[in-house]
Short mmCIF file of C-alpha atoms in Angstrom, two decimals:
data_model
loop_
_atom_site.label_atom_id
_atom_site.label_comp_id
_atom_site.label_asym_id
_atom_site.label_seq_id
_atom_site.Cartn_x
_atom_site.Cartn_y
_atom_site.Cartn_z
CA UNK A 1 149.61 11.96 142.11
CA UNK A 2 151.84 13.15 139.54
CA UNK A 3 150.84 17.26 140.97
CA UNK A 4 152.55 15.89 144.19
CA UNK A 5 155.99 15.21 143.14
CA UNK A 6 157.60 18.72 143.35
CA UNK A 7 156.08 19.69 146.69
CA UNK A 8 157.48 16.43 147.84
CA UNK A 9 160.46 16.89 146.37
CA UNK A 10 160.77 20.23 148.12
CA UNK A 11 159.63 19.00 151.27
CA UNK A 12 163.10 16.35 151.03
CA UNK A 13 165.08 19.50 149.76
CA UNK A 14 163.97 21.69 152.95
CA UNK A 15 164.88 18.45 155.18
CA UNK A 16 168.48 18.22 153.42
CA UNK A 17 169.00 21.70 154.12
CA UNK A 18 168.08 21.77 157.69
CA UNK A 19 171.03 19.41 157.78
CA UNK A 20 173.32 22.33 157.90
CA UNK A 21 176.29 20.37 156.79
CA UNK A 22 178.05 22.85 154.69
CA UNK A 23 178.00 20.35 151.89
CA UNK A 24 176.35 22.61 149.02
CA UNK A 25 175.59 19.80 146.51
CA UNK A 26 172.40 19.46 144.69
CA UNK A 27 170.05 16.36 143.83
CA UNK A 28 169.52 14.91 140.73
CA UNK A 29 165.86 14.34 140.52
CA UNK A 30 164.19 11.77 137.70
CA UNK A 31 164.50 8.08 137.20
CA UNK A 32 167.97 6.50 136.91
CA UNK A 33 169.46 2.94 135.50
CA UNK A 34 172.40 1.20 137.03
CA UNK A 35 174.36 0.19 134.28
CA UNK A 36 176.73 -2.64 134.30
CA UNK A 37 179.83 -2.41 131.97
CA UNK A 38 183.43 -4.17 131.63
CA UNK A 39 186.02 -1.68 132.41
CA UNK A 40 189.86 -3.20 132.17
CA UNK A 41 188.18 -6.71 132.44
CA UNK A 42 186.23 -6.04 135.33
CA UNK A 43 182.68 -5.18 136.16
CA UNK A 44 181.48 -2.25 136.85
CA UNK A 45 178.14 -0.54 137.77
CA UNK A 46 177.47 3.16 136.82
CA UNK A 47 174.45 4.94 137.14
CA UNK A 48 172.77 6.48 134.22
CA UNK A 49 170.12 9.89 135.03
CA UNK A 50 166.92 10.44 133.64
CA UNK A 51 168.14 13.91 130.93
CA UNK A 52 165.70 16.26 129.10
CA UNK A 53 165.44 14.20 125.48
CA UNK A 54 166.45 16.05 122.16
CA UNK A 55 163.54 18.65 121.24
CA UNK A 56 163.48 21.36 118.33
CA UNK A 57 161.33 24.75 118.56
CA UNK A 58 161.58 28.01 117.55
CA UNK A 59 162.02 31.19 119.59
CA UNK A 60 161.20 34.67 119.46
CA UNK A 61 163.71 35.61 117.06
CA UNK A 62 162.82 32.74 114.62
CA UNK A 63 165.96 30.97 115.72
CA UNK A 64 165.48 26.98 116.04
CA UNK A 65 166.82 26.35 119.00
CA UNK A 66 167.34 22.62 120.23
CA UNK A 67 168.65 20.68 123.22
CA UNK A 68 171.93 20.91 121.76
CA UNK A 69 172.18 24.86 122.41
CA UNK A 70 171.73 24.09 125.88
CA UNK A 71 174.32 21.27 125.92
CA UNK A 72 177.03 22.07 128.46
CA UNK A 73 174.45 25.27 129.89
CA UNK A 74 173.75 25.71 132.88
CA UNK A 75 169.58 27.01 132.90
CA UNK A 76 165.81 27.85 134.19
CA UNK A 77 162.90 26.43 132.74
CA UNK A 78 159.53 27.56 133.00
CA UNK A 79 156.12 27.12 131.88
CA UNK A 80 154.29 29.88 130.84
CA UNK A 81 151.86 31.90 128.43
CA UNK A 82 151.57 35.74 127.60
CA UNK A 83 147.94 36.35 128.18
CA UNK A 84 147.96 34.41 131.57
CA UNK A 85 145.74 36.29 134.06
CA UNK A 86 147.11 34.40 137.04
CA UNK A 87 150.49 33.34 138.01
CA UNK A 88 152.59 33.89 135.04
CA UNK A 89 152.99 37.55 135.95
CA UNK A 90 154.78 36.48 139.27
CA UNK A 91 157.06 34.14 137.70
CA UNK A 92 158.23 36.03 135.36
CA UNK A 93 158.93 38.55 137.26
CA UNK A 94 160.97 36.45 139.20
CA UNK A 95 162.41 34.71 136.23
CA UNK A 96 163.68 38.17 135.66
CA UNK A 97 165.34 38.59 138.60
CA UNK A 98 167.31 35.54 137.95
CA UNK A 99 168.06 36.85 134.30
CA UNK A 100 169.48 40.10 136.01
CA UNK A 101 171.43 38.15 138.73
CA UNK A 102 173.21 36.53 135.94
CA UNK A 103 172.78 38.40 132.90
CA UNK A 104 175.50 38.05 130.03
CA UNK A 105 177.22 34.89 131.59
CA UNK A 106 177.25 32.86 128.37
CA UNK A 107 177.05 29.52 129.97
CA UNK A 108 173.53 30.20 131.41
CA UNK A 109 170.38 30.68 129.81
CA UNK A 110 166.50 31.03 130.69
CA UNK A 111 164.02 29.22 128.27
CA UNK A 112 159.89 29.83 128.71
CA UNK A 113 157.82 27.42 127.36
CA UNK A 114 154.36 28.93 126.36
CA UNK A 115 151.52 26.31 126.71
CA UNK A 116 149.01 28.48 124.41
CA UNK A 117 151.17 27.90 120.89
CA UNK A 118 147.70 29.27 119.07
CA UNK A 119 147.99 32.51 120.59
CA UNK A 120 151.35 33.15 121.45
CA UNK A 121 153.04 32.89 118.32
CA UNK A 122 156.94 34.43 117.00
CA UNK A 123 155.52 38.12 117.19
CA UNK A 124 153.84 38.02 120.06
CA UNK A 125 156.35 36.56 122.14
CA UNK A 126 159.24 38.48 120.67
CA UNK A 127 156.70 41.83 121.93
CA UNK A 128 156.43 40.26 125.51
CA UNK A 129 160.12 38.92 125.48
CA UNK A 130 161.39 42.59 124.65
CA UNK A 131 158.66 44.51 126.98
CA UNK A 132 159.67 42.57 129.81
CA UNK A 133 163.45 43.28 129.32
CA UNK A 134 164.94 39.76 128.46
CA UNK A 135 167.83 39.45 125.85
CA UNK A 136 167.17 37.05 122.73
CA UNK A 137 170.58 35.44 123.23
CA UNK A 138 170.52 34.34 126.81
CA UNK A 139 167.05 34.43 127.49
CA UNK A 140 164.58 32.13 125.04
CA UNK A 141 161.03 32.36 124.27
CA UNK A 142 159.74 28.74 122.72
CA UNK A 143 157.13 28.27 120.07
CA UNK A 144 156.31 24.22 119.78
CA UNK A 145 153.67 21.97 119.16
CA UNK A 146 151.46 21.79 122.00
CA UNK A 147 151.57 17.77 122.45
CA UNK A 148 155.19 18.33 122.45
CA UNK A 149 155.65 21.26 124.86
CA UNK A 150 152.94 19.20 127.35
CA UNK A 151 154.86 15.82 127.20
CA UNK A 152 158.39 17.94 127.85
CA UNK A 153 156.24 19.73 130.97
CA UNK A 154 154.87 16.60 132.31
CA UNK A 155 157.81 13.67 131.43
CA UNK A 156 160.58 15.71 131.48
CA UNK A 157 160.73 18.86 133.47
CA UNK A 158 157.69 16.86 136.08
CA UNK A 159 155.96 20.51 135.62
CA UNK A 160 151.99 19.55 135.36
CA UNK A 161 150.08 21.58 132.99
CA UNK A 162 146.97 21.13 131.03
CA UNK A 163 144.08 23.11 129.12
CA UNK A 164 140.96 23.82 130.99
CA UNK A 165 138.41 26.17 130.17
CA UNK A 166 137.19 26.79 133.60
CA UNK A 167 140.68 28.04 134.44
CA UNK A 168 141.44 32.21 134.41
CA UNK A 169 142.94 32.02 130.82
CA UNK A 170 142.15 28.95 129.60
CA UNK A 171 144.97 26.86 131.60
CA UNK A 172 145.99 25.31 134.52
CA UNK A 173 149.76 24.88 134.93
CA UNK A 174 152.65 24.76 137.78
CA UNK A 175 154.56 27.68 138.66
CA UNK A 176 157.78 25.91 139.24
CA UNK A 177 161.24 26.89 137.47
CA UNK A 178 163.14 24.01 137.00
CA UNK A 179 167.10 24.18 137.07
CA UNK A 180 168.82 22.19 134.73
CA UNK A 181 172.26 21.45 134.63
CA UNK A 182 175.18 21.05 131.79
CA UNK A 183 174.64 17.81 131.44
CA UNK A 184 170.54 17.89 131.21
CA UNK A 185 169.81 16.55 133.73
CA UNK A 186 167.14 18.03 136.29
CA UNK A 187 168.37 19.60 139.52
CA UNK A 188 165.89 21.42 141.59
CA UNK A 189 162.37 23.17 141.35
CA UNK A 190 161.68 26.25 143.01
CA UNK A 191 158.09 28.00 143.13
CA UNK A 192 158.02 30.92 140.60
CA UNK A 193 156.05 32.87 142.82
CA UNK A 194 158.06 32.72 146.28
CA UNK A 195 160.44 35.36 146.61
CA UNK A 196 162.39 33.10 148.69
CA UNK A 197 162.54 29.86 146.88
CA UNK A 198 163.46 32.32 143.60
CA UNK A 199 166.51 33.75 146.22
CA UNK A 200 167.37 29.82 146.47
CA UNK A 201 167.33 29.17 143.26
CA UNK A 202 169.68 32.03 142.69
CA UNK A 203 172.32 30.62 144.99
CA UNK A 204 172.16 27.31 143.65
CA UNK A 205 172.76 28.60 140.27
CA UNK A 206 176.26 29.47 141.54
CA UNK A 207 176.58 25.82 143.06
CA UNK A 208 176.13 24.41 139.65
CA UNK A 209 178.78 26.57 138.40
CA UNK A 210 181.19 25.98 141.16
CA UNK A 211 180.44 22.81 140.57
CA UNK A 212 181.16 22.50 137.13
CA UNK A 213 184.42 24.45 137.75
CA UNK A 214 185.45 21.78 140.43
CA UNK A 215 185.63 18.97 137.57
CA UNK A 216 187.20 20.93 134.75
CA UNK B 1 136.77 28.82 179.18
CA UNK B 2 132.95 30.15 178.28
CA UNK B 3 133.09 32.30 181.19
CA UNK B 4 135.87 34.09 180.48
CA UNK B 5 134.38 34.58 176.69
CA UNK B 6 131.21 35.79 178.22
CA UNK B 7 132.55 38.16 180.68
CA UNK B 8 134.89 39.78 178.16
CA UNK B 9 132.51 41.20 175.92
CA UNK B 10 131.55 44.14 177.92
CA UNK B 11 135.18 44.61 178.48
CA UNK B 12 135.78 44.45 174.67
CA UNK B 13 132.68 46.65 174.07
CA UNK B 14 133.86 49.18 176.33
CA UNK B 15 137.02 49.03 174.43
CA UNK B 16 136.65 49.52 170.53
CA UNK B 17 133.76 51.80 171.54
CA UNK B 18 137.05 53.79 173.45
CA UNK B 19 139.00 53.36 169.94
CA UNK B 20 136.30 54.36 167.86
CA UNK B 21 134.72 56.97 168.84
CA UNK B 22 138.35 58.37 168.62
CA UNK B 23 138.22 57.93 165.28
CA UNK B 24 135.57 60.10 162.94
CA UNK B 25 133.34 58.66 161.10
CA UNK B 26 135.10 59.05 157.98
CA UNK B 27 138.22 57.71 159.18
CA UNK B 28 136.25 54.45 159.97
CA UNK B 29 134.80 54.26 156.66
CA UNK B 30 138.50 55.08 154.99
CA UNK B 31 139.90 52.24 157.10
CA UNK B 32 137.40 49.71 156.16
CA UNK B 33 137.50 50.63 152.83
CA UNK B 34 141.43 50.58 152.49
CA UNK B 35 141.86 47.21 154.26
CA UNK B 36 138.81 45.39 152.10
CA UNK B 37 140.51 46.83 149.21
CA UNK B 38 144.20 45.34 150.17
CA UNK B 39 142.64 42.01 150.18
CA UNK B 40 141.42 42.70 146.58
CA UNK B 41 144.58 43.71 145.20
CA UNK B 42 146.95 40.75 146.89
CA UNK B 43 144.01 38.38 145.10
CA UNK B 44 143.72 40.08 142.01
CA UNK B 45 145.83 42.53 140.86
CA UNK B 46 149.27 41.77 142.71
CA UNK B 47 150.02 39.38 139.79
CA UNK B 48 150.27 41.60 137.00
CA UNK B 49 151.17 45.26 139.34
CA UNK B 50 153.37 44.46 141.87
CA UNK B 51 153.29 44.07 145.54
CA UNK B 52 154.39 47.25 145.34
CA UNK B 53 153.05 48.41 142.63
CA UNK B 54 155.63 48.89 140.14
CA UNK B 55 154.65 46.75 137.51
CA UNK B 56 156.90 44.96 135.16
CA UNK B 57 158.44 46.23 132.53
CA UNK B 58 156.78 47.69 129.93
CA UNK B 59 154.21 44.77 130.10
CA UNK B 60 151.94 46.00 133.05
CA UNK B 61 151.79 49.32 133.86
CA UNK B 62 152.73 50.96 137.55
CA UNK B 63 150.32 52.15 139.58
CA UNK B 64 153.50 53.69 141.89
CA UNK B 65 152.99 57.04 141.85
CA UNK B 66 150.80 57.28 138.53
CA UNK B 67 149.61 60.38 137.15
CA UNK B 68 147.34 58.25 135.50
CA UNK B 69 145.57 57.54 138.74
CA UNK B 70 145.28 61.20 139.35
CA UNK B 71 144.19 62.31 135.84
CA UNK B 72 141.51 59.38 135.41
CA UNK B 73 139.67 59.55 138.07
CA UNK B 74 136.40 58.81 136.73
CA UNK B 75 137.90 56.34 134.48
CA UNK B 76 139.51 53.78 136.79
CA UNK B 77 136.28 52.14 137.48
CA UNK B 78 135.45 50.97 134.23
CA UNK B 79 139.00 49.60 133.86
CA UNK B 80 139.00 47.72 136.36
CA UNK B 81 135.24 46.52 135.54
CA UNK B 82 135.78 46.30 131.27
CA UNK B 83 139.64 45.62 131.68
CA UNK B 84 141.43 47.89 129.47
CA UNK B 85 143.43 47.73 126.07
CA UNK B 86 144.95 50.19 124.04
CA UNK B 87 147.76 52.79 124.17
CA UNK B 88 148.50 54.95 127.24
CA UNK B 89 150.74 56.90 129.01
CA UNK B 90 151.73 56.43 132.72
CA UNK B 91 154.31 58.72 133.95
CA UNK B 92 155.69 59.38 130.24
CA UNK B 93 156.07 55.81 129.60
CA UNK B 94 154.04 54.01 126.99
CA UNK B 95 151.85 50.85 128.10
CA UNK B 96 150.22 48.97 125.00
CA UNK B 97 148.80 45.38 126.46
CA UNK B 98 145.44 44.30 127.64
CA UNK B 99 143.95 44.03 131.03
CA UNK B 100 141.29 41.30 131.18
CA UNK B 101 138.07 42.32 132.44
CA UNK B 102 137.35 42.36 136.52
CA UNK B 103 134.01 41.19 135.99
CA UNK B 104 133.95 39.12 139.24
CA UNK B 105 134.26 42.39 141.53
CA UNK B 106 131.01 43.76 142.35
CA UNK B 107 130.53 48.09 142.60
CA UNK B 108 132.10 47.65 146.41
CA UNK B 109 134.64 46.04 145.95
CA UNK B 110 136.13 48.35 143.18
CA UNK B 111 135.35 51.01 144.97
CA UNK B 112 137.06 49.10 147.78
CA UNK B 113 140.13 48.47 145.83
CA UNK B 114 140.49 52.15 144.36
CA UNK B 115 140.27 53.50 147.52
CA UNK B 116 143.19 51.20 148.39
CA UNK B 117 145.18 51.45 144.98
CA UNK B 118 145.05 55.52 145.36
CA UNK B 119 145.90 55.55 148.63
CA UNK B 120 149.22 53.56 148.39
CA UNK B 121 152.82 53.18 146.56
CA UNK B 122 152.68 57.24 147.07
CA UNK B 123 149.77 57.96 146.19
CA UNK B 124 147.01 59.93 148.42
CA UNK B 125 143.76 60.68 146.70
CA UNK B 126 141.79 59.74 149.78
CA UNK B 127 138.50 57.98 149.46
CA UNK B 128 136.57 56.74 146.41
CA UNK B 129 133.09 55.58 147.81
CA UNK B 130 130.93 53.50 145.74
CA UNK B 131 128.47 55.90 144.80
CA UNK B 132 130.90 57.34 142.45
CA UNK B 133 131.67 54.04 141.23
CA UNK B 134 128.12 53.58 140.43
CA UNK B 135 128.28 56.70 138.74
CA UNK B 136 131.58 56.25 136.39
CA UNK B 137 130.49 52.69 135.57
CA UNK B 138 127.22 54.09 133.82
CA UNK B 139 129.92 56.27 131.71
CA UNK B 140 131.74 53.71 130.54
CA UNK B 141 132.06 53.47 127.05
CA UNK B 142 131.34 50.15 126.54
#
């Protein structure tokens, strides 16, 4: 059930498209709490969103990086690892593309996940990081303990992906890249290996800044 | 509805019999060849090569206008069927990761996808039937 919720998902974002208002605002996706408080003696209700909990790892450079050097970022997630026979490729290929359409803005980062910690450790992602032409600073490569990295995937980002030796490589995972906003919180999902959806996600990159802009 | 199905096979007989015997021979067996072998690549090797075949990065190496196409010949068979690891050069650049084994692909079907690979993102080596393939694969080093 759980494999469904992104295609649904983008099956509700393809539906608020065709709406053609020119209303360019993005979802929040995950579970939210209304909160009740007592503002100047009055009640109010405020709605709190599901946001991608604290987590430490450790990329490419050796550099812990945490959720709070992506607080107030705009960025891409994705799920990946470097010997992956399949998919991966495509998406990071793509993911690429998305570095390059905003490379050196230093309010937006990339971060890739790899789901095969055993193999793909510092060296061999900082090789495939620099091969494939991303820059340490913006772009990070993330070395964690596999539980860890899984229940992030599956709780957090809604990205399915488990270990299964029938699978080309050892795994079966999602290709989506999940958008994340300043604030944490979840955004969109756009298949990693649809040139269009990547285009999309491109565009509403921008609409998080813009939007982000509005309030400040 | 049957009739109409029924009564247009002479008419389509009488047809690709008209477009093929246009073609040679070898033309046929190019075309077959070349189309079997897109199907391979979109399935198996788009992921790492490209649609178009320029690779990525310095991860996975083109196969857009490769000298290494042209100066392994005999060699492209048993990369495809071993994989390959190891340092090499494509068009002056330096490739250093490992291509996993194609075991799934029978002697047709590489021979199928060569013809295809060879014969695309600029390249034109013609042909590469399979009884070359069976050849190069009892050369391999492995």
């Amino acid at each position: 059930m759980k494999k469904l919720i992104w295609p649904v998902m983008a099956l509700f974002a393809l539906y608020a498209c065709s709406n053609k208002n020119k209303e360019t605002k993005l979802p929040i996706y995950g579970q939210r709490q209304p909160i009740t408080k007592i503002v100047d003696g009055k009640q109010v209700t405020d709605t709190v969103y599901a946001t991608i909990p604290p987590f430490s790892f450790v990329d490419q450079n050796r550099e812990t990086i945490t959720d709070k050097n992506l607080d107030g970022k705009i960025y891409v997630a994705d799920f990946f690892f470097t010997s992956c026979p399949s998919i991966c490729p495509t998406m990071q290929r793509n993911m690429l593309t998305v570095f390059k359409a905003y490379e050196g803005k230093n309010n937006f980062k990339l971060v890739s996940f790899t789901i095969d910690p055993r193999h793909d450790t510092i060296p061999v992602l900082k090789t495939y990081a620099e091969k494939l032409g991303a820059k340490a600073n913006q772009w990070y490569f993330l070395l964690g303990k596999k539980e860890e990295v899984y229940q992030l995937a599956e709780k957090n980002y809604l990205v399915s992906v488990s270990q299964d030796n029938r699978a080309p490589g050892g795994y079966v995972h999602q290709g989506w890249l999940v958008l994340v906003d300043k604030k944490g919180r979840v955004r969109g999902a756009y298949d990693g290996t649809d040139k269009k959806q990547v285009q999309q996600l491109i565009t509403d990159v921008q609409v998080l800044m813009d939007e982000a802009n509005a309030k400040a | 509805m049957k009739r109409f199905w029924v009564g247009s096979i002479p008419f389509t007989f009488v047809l690709s019999t008209l477009i093929f015997s246009c073609q040679s021979e070898a033309e046929i067996e190019y075309q077959r060849y070349f189309i079997q072998g897109r199907n391979i690549y979109q399935t198996q090797c788009k992921n790492c090569h490209s649609e178009n075949g320029e690779g990525l990065g310095e991860l996975y190496p083109p196969l857009k206008e490769a000298d290494y196409l042209r100066k392994n010949k005999t060699q492209l068979a048993c990369t495809i069927h071993n994989g390959q690891q190891g340092l090499i050069v494509v068009n002056g650049k330096f490739y250093n990761q490992k291509m996993p084994s194609q075991t799934q692909l029978s002697p047709i079907e590489i021979a199928e996808v060569i013809t295809y690979v060879t014969n695309s993102f600029g390249n034109k080596q013609g042909i590469y039937q399979v009884e070359k393939v069976n050849v190069d694969l009892g050369n391999c080093k492995e």
